[in-house]
XYZ file of C-alpha atoms in Angstrom:
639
model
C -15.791 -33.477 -26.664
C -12.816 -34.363 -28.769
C -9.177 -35.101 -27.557
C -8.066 -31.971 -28.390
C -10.275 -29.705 -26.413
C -10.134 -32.460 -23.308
C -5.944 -32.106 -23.842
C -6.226 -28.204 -23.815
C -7.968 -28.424 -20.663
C -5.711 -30.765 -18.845
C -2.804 -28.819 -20.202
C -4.331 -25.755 -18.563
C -4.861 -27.328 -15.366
C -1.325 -28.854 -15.374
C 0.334 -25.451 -16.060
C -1.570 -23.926 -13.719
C -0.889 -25.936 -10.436
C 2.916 -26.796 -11.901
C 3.386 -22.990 -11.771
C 1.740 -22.710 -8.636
C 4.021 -25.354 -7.258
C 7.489 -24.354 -8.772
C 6.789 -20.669 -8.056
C 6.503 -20.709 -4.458
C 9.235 -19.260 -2.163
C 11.481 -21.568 -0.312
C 11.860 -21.395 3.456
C 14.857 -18.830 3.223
C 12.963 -16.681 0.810
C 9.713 -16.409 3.094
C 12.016 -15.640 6.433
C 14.342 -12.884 4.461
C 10.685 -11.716 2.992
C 9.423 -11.640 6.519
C 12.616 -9.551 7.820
C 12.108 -7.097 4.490
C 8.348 -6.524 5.039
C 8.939 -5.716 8.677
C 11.289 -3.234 7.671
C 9.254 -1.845 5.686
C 6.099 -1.902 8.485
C 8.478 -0.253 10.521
C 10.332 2.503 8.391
C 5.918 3.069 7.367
C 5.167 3.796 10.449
C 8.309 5.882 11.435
C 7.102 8.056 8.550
C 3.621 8.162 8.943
C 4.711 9.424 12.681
C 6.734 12.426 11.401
C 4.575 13.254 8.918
C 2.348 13.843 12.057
C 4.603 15.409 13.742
C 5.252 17.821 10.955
C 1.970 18.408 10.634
C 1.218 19.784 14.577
C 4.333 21.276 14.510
C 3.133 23.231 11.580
C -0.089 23.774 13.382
C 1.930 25.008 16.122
C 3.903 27.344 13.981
C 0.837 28.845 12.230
C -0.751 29.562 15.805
C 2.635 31.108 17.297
C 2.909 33.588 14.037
C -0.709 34.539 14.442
C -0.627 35.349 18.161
C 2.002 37.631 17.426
C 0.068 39.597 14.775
C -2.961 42.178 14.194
C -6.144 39.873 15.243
C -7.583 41.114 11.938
C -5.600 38.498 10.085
C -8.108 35.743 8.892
C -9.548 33.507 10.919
C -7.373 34.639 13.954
C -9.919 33.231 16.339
C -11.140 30.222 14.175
C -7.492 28.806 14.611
C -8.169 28.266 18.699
C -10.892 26.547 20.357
C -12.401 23.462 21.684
C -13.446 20.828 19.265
C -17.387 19.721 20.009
C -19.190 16.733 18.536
C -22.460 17.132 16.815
C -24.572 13.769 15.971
C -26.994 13.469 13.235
C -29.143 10.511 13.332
C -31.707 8.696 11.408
C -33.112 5.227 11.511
C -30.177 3.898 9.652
C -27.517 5.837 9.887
C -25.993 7.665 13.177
C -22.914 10.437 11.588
C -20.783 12.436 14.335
C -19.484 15.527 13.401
C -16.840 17.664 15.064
C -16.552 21.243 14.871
C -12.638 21.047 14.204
C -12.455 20.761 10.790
C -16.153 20.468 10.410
C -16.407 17.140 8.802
C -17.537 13.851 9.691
C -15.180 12.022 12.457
C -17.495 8.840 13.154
C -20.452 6.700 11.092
C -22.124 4.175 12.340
C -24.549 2.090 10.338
C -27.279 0.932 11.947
C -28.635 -2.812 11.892
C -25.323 -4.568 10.472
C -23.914 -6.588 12.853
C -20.107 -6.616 12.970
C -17.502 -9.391 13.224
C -17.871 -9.004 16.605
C -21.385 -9.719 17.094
C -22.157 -5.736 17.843
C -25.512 -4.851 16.230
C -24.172 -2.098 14.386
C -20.904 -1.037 12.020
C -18.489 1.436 12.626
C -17.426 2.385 9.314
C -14.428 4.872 11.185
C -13.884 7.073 14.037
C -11.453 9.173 14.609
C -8.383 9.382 13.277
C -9.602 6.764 10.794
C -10.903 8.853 8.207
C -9.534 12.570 7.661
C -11.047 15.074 5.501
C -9.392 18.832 4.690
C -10.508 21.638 2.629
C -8.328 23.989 1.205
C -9.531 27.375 -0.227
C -5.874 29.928 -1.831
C -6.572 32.870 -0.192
C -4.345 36.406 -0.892
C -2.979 36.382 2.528
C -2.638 32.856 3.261
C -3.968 29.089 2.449
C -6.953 28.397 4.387
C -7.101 24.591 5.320
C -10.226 23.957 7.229
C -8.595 20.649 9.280
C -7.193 23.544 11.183
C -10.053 25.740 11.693
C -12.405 25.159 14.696
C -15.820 26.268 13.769
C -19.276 27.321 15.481
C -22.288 25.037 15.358
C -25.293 26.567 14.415
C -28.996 26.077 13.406
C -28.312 22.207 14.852
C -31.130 19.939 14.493
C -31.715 16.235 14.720
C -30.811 15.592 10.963
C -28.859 19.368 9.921
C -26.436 21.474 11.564
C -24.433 24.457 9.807
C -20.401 25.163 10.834
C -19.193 28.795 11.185
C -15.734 29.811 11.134
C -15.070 33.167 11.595
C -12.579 34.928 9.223
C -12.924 38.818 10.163
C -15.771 41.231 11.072
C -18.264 39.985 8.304
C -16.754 37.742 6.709
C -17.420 33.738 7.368
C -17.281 30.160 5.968
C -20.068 28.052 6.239
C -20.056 24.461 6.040
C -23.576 23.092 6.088
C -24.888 19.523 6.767
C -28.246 17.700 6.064
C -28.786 14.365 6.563
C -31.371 12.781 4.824
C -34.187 9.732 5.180
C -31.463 7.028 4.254
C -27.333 7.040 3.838
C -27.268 10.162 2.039
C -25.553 13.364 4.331
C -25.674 16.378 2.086
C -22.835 18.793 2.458
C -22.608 22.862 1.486
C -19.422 25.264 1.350
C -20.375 28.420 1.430
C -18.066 31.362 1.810
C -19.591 35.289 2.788
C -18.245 38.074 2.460
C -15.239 37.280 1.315
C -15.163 37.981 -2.659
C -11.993 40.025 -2.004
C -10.305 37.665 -0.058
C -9.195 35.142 -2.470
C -6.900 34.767 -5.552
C -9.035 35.803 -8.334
C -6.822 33.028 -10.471
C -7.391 29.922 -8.716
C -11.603 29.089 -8.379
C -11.262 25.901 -6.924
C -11.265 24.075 -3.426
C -8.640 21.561 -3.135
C -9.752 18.046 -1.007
C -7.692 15.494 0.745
C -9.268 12.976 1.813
C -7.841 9.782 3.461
C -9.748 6.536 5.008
C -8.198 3.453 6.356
C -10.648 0.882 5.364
C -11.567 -1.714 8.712
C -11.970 -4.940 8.434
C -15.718 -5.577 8.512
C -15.693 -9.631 7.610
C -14.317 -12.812 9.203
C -11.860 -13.555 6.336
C -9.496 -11.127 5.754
C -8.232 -11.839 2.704
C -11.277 -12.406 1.083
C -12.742 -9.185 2.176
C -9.260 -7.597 1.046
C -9.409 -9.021 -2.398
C -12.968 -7.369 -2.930
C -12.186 -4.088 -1.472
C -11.310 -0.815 -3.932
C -10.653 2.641 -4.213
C -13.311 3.020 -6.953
C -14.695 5.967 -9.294
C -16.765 7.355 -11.687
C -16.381 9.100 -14.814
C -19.332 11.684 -15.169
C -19.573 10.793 -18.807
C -20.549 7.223 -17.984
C -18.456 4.205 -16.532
C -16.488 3.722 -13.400
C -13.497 1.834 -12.619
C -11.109 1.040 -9.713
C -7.791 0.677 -8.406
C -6.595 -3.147 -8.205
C -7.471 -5.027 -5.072
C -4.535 -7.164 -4.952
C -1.627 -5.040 -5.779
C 0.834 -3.063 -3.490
C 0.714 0.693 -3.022
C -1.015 1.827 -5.987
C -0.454 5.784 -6.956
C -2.601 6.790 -10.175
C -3.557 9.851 -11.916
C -7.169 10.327 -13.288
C -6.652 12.506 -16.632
C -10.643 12.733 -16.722
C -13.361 14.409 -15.139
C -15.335 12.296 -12.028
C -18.033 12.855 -10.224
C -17.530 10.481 -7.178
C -14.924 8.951 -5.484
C -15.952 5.844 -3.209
C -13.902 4.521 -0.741
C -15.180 0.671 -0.527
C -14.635 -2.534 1.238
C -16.948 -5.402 0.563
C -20.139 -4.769 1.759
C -19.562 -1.153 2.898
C -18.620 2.053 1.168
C -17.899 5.545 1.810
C -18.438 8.070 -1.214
C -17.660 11.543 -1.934
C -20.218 12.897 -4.768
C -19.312 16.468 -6.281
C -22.318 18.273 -7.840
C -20.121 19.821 -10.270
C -17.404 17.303 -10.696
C -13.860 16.777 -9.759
C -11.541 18.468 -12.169
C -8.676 16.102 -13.957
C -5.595 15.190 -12.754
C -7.366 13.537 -9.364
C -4.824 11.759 -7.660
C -5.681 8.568 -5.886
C -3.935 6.200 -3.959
C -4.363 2.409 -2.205
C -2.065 1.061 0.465
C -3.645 -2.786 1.205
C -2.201 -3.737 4.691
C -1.625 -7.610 4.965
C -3.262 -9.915 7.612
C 0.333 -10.495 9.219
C -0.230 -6.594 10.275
C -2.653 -7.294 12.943
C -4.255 -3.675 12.882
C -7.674 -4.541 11.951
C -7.560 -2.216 8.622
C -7.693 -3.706 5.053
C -6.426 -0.932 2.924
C -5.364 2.767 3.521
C -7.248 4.897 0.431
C -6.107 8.849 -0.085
C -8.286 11.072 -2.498
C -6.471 14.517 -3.853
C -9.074 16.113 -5.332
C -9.919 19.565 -6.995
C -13.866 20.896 -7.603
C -15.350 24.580 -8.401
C -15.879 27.094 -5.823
C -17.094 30.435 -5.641
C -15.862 33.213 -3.486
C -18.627 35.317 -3.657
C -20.799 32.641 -2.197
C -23.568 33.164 -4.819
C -22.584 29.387 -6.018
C -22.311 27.187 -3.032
C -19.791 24.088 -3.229
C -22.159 20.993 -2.773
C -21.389 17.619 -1.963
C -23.299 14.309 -1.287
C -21.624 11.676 0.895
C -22.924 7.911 0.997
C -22.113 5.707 4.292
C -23.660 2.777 3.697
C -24.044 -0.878 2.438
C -23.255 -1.848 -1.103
C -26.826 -2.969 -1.948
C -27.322 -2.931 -5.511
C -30.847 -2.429 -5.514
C -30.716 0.094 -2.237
C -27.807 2.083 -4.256
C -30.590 2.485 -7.053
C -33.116 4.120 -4.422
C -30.088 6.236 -3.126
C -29.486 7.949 -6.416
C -33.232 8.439 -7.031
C -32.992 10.592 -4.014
C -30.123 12.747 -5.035
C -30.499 16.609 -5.599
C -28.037 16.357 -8.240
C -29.953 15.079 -10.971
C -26.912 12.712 -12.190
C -26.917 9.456 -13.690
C -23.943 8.477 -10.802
C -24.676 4.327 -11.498
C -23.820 4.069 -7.716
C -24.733 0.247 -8.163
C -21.620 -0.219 -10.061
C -19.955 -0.482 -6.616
C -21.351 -3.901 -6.330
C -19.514 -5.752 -8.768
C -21.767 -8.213 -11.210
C -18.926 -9.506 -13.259
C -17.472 -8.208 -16.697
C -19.293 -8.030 -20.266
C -21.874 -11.407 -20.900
C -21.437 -11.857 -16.766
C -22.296 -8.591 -15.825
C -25.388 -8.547 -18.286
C -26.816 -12.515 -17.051
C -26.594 -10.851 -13.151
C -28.052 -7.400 -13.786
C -30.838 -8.529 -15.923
C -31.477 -12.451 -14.585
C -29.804 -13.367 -11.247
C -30.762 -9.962 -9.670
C -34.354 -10.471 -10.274
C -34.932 -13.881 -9.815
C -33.021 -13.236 -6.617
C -35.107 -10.674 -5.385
C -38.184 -12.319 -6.493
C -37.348 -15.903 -4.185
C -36.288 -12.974 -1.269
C -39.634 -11.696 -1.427
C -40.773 -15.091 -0.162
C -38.932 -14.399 3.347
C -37.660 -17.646 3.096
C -33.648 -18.507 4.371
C -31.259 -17.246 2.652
C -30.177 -20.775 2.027
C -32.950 -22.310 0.406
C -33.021 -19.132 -1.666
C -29.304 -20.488 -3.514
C -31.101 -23.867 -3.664
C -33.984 -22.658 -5.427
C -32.287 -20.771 -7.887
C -30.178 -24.029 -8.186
C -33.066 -25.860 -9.319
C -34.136 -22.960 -11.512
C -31.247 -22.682 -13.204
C -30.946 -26.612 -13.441
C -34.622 -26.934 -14.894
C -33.511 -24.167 -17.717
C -30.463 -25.887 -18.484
C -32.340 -29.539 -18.630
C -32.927 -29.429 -22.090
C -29.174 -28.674 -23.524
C -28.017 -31.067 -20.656
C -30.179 -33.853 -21.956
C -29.272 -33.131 -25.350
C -24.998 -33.215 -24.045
C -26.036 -36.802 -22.704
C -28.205 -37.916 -25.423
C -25.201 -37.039 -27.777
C -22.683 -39.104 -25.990
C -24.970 -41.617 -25.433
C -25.744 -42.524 -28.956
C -21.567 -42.123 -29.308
C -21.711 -45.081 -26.961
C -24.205 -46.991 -28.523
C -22.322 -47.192 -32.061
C -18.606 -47.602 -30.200
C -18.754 -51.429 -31.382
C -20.227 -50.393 -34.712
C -17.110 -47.796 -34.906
C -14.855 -50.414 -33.683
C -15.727 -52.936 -36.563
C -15.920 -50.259 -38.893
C -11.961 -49.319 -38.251
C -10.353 -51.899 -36.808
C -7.826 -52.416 -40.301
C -6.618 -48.735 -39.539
C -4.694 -49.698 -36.168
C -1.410 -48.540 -37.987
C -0.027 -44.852 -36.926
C -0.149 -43.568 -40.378
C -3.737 -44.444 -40.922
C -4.941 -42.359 -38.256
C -6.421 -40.316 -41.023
C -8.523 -42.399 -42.920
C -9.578 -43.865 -39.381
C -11.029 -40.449 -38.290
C -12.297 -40.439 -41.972
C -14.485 -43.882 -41.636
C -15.416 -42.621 -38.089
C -17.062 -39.373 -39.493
C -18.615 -41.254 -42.216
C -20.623 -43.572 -39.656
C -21.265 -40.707 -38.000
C -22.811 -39.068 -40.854
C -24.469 -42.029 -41.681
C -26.155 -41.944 -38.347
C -26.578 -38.438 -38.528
C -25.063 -38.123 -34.744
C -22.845 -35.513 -34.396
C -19.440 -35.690 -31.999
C -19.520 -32.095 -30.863
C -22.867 -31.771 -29.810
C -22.237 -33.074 -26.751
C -19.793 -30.700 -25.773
C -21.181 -27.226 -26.720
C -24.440 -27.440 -24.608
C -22.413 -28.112 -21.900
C -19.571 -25.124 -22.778
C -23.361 -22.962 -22.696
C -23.574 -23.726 -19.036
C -20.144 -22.075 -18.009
C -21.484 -18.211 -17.907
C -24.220 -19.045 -15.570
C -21.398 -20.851 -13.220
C -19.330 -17.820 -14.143
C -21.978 -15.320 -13.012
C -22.553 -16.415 -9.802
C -19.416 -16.702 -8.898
C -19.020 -13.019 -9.334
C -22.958 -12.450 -7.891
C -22.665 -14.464 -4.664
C -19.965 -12.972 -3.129
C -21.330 -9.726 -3.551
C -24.410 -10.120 -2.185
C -24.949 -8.470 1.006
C -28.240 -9.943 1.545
C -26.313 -13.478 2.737
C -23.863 -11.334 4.955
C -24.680 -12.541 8.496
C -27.440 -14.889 7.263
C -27.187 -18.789 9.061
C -28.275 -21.717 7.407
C -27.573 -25.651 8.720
C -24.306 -25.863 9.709
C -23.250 -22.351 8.284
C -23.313 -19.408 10.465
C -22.595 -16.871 8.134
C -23.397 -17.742 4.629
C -20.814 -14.606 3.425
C -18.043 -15.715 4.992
C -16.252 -19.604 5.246
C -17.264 -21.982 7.190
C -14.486 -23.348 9.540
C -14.239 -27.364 10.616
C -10.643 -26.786 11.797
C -8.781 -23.703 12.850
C -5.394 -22.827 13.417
C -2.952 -19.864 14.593
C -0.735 -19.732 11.717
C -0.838 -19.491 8.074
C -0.338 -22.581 5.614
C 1.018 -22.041 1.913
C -2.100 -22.523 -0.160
C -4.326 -23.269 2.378
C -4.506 -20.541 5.193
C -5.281 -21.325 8.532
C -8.442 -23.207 8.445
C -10.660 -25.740 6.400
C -13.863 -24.716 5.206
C -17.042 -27.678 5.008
C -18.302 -26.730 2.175
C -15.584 -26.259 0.155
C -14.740 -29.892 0.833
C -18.461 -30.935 0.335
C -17.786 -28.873 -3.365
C -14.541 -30.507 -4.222
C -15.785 -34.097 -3.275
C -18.988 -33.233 -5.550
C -16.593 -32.254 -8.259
C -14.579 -35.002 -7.917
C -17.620 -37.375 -8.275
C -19.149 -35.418 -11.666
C -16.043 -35.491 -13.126
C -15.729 -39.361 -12.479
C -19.031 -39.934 -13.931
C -18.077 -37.338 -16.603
C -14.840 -39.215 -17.740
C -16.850 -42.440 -17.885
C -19.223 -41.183 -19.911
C -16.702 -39.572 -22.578
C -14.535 -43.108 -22.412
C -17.589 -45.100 -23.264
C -18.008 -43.264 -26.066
C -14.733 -43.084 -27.834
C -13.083 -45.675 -30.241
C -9.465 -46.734 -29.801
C -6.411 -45.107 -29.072
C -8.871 -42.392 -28.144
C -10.061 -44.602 -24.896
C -6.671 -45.467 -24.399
C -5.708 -41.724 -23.992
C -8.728 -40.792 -22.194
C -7.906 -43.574 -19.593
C -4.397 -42.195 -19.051
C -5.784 -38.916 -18.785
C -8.343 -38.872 -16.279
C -6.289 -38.944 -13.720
C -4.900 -35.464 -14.257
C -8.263 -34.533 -14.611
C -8.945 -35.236 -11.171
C -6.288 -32.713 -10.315
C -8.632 -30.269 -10.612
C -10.996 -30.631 -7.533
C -7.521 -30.413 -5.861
C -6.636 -26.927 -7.685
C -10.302 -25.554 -6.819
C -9.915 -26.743 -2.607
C -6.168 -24.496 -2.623
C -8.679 -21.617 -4.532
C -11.883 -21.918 -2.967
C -11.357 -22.703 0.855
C -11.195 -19.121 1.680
C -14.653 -18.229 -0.478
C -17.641 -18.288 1.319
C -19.715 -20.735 2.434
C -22.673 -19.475 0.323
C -20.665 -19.566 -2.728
C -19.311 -22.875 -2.340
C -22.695 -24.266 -1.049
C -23.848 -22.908 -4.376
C -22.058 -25.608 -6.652
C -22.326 -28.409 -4.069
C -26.181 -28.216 -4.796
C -25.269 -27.537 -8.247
C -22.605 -30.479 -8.453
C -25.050 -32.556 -7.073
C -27.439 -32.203 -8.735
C -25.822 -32.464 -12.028
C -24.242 -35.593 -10.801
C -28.130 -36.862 -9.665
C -28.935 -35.812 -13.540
C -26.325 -37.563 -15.191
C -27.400 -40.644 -13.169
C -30.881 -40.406 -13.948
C -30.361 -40.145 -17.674
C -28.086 -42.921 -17.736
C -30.450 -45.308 -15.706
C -33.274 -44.385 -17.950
C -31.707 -44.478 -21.425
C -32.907 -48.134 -23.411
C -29.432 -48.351 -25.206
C -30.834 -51.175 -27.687
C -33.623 -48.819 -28.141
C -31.510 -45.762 -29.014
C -29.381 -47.724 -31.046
C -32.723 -48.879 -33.334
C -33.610 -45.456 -33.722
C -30.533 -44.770 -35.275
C -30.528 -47.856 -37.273
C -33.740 -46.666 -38.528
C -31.884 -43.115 -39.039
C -29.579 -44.741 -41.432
C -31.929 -46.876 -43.020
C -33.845 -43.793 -44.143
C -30.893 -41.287 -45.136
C -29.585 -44.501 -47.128
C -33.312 -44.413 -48.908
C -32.686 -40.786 -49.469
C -29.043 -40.297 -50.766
C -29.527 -37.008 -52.164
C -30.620 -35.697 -49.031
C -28.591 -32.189 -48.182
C -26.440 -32.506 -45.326
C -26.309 -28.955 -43.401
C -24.581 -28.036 -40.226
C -21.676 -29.486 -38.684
C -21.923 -32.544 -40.667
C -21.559 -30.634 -43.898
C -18.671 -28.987 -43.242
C -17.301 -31.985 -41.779
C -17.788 -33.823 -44.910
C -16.212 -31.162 -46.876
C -13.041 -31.152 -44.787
C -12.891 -35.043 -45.139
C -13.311 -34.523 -49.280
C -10.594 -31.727 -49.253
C -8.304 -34.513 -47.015
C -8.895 -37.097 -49.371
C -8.397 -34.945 -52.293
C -4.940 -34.051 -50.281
C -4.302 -37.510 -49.466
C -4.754 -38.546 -53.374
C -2.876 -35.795 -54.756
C 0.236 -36.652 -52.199
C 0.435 -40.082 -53.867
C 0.524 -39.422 -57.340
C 2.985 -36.935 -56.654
C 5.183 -39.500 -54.540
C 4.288 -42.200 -57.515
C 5.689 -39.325 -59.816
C 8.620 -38.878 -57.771
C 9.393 -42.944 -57.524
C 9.041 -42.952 -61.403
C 11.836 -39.976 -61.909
C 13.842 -41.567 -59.241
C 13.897 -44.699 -61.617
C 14.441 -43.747 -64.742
């Protein structure tokens, strides 16, 4: 690795932590920050409470207008009543339902502990998660939040809702739950062809959730929950996770909207799609909130309906965990024949990243889960996989440097009369040449290495998405998904939070050890000035295991045990090829190397080397072109 690339690097790291530093509010700035944001909390909730009071007093309205009117107006007797709850259960998923409004009011999924230690999750209840229908009728706008409808043809795993809207004339909302997490839903209106405005054919949606919090670390969880959707001509995306109140406008068609936190997600699938113009919003509370919500998600949302009832509206919602291969098995069993690429809600990382998880990590994964062995020795095994397939270009990195280190006095001799600044040229010249004559290349110990970076890449995007460690102990580490505290405390620290996680430090001190023995390797090998500015330079280097404890100590414990093992084990590598390298050995080989490309001096030179010797023949060309023209220029200056 050459000075360049190693300054580039440094520079990176520098400009990252320097603006990390600098940009960081003073004392005044956090307290007048403080003062705004509570301001805000408060004037949030002061509307939030008249927008509910707006809201029953609209109720209230609606009711007092009716009662004073011919009981033949529509749904006169829908609009009073008393609201029942209706359960549908399975062996993983337990859904209450209450006749007001006819739509799910609680789901629980079964055999998920919580961060409480309770053996199942509450995804909401109550006023959590709110869910309104609204159908443009001639006399009036039917909303369905304010309907209260009749249960019906209940059973263990269906139940249909009737609201009556005159003498025969009803709307159905039907319910089926199925084997898994998949509740299918059915609007159905009868009778009522006449009723509605023969311009507008849709059913308008709002839909709201207020996302809990589900995980230990807040802000963790936070940063990995999203408002997310999908295009039903292929592809989803999200809203971002970390900015404030988000309002956007979907100008395409989508066939599911999923409201998502980590590990859990609730998802609204339309069988014939969600027209344009969807309007979506995310609202991500902050941990100094203290509510026990992440993220407050609205859905406006506009699908097909049919007055006539011929063509039911049909709907699939999803409560469940975001299990990529479990969200496979989930759309297998919709009625809806779509390619929906529910799996997309567990997120594998972006272009090469995405690709090395979906079609490596995931089954390799699954294949060393099959073994019902702990979750833990399952990240060191595919530690040691990934090590043993990345032995060859790591030995060949080493190897590279190591016959760099062999020739370093041979270099030194070779250009020791180009100490002056002004030479630096011809001294990177004579260095190539030995080089070349050696045939050892300088780069090839760096790109092997650079090879190595997606696969750290990729996990870091697979492991803390993987709802297989959530809840899973292993040593020390009760919940492999989550950090793993040494030290708590109440309040928050700038850039460090309010606890210390073991294996993050275990990580960072492993880092800080591979890049030692990193550094010493590269110094060894370099000639010169270039030692001299590798020596000054290693200690920014070591900034770095600082920058990754400040990112890191909030990640979970399985992710950071991850590249302990992995640090370590590089470390033990490096080691190992250093204690069993025979450096007069190597360097005879190479002797031998030059001997015979000296025998053969027509040999062609391909690769890197060629085009290294070209650009040092188009330099010297430069170089001897530069002094005739000076020469020239001497001789005119003369005469």
């Amino acid at each position: 690795m050459d000075k360049n690339t190693i300054t580039g690097f440094v520079l990176i790291a520098a400009v990252l932590f320097g603006f990390s530093w600098f940009s960081r509010p003073s004392e005044e700035e956090i307290r007048a920050q403080q003062q705004q944001d509570s301001i805000a909390a408060v004037t949030k909730a002061k509307q939030e409470n008249e927008r509910k009071q707006a809201e029953a007093k609209k109720t209230e309205q609606a009711k007092a207008v009716l009662e004073n009117q011919d009981t033949t107006v529509l749904f006169y007797s829908a609009l009073n009543g008393k609201a029942q709850d209706i359960v549908l259960e399975n062996e993983k998923l337990a859904l209450t339902l209450s006749s007001k409004g006819a739509t799910v009011s609680k789901a629980v999924v079964k055999d998920y502990k919580d961060r409480n230690g309770n053996k199942d999750v509450t995804l909401f209840e109550g006023s959590d998660q709110q869910l309104n229908y609204t159908l443009v009728a001639k006399q009036m706008n039917i909303s369905t939040q304010d309907l209260y409808f009749t249960p019906t043809a209940q059973s263990k795993s269906s139940v249909t809702f009737v609201a009556k809207a005159a003498e025969g004339k009803t709307l159905e909302i039907s319910y089926t739950l199925g084997k898994d997490y998949l509740l299918s839903c059915s609007i159905k209106a009868n009778g009522m062809a006449g009723l509605f405005d023969p311009n507008n054919s849709q059913i308008s949606i709002n839909w709201k959730d207020r996302v809990r919090q589900q995980e230990r670390g807040f802000t963790f969880e936070n940063n990995r929950s999203a408002l997310t959707y999908h295009f039903s001509n292929g592809g989803s995306d999200e809203l971002s996770e970390t900015s404030k109140e988000i309002d956007e406008e979907i100008d395409e068609k989508i066939d599911w909207v999923a409201f998502k936190n980590q590990y859990f997600s609730a998802v609204m699938i339309s069988k014939n799609d969600f027209a344009d113009k969807a309007k979506l919003t995310s609202i991500p509370y902050t941990k100094e909130d203290g509510n026990g919500y992440l993220k407050q998600y609205e859905a406006k949302l506009n699908t097909a309906f049919d007055p006539s009832g011929a063509n039911p509206t049909q709907f699939e919602f999803y409560y469940g965990p975001n299990d990529f291969r479990l969200l496979q098995d989930v759309e297998e069993g919709s009625a809806f024949g779509k390619d929906l690429e529910l799996e997309r809600l567990v997120y594998l990382g972006w272009t090469i990243f995405h690709y090395i998880n979906r079609w490596f990590t995931l089954y390799l994964f699954d294949w060393l889960r099959s073994m019902a062995i702990p979750m833990g020795v399952v990240l060191i095994l595919i530690t040691f996989i990934l090590k043993a397939l990345t032995f060859p270009m790591v030995k060949k990195s080493y190897m590279s440097s190591a016959k760099m280190r062999v020739l370093r006095p041979k270099l030194d001799e070779a250009t020791k009369q180009y100490d002056k600044p002004e030479d630096q040229m011809q001294k990177q010249q004579a260095m190539m040449q030995l080089y070349s004559e050696y045939g050892v290349s300088p780069l090839s110990g760096c790109l092997p290495m650079l090879i190595q970076m997606p696969v750290w890449i990729a996990m870091f995007n697979f492991v803390p998405n993987a709802i297989q460690l959530r809840g899973e102990s292993f040593l020390w580490m009760d919940d492999l998904s989550t950090y793993d505290p040494i030290w708590e405390w109440s309040s928050n620290i700038w850039l460090i939070g309010d606890h210390l996680s073991l294996t993050c430090i275990l990580f960072c001190a492993a880092n800080l050890i591979y890049s030692w023995m990193s550094m010493r390797q590269q110094k060894d090998s370099m000639v010169g000035q270039q030692a001299q500015q590798m020596k000054m330079m290693q200690y920014m280097m070591f900034l770095m295991p600082l920058m990754f404890f400040f990112m890191f100590n909030d990640y979970s414990s399985g992710l950071n045990f991850y590249y302990f093992i992995s640090l370590f084990c590089s470390a033990a590598i490096m080691w190992t090829l250093r204690k069993t390298t025979n450096d007069e050995k190597l360097l005879a080989i190479l002797e031998a190397k030059r001997a015979e490309n000296k025998a053969n001096p027509n040999r062609k030179v391909s690769g890197l080397a060629a085009r290294m010797q070209a650009m040092q023949k188009e330099a010297e060309e430069l170089r001897k072109k530069r002094e005739e023209l000076a020469k020239k220029n001497a001789r005119l200056r003369g005469e």
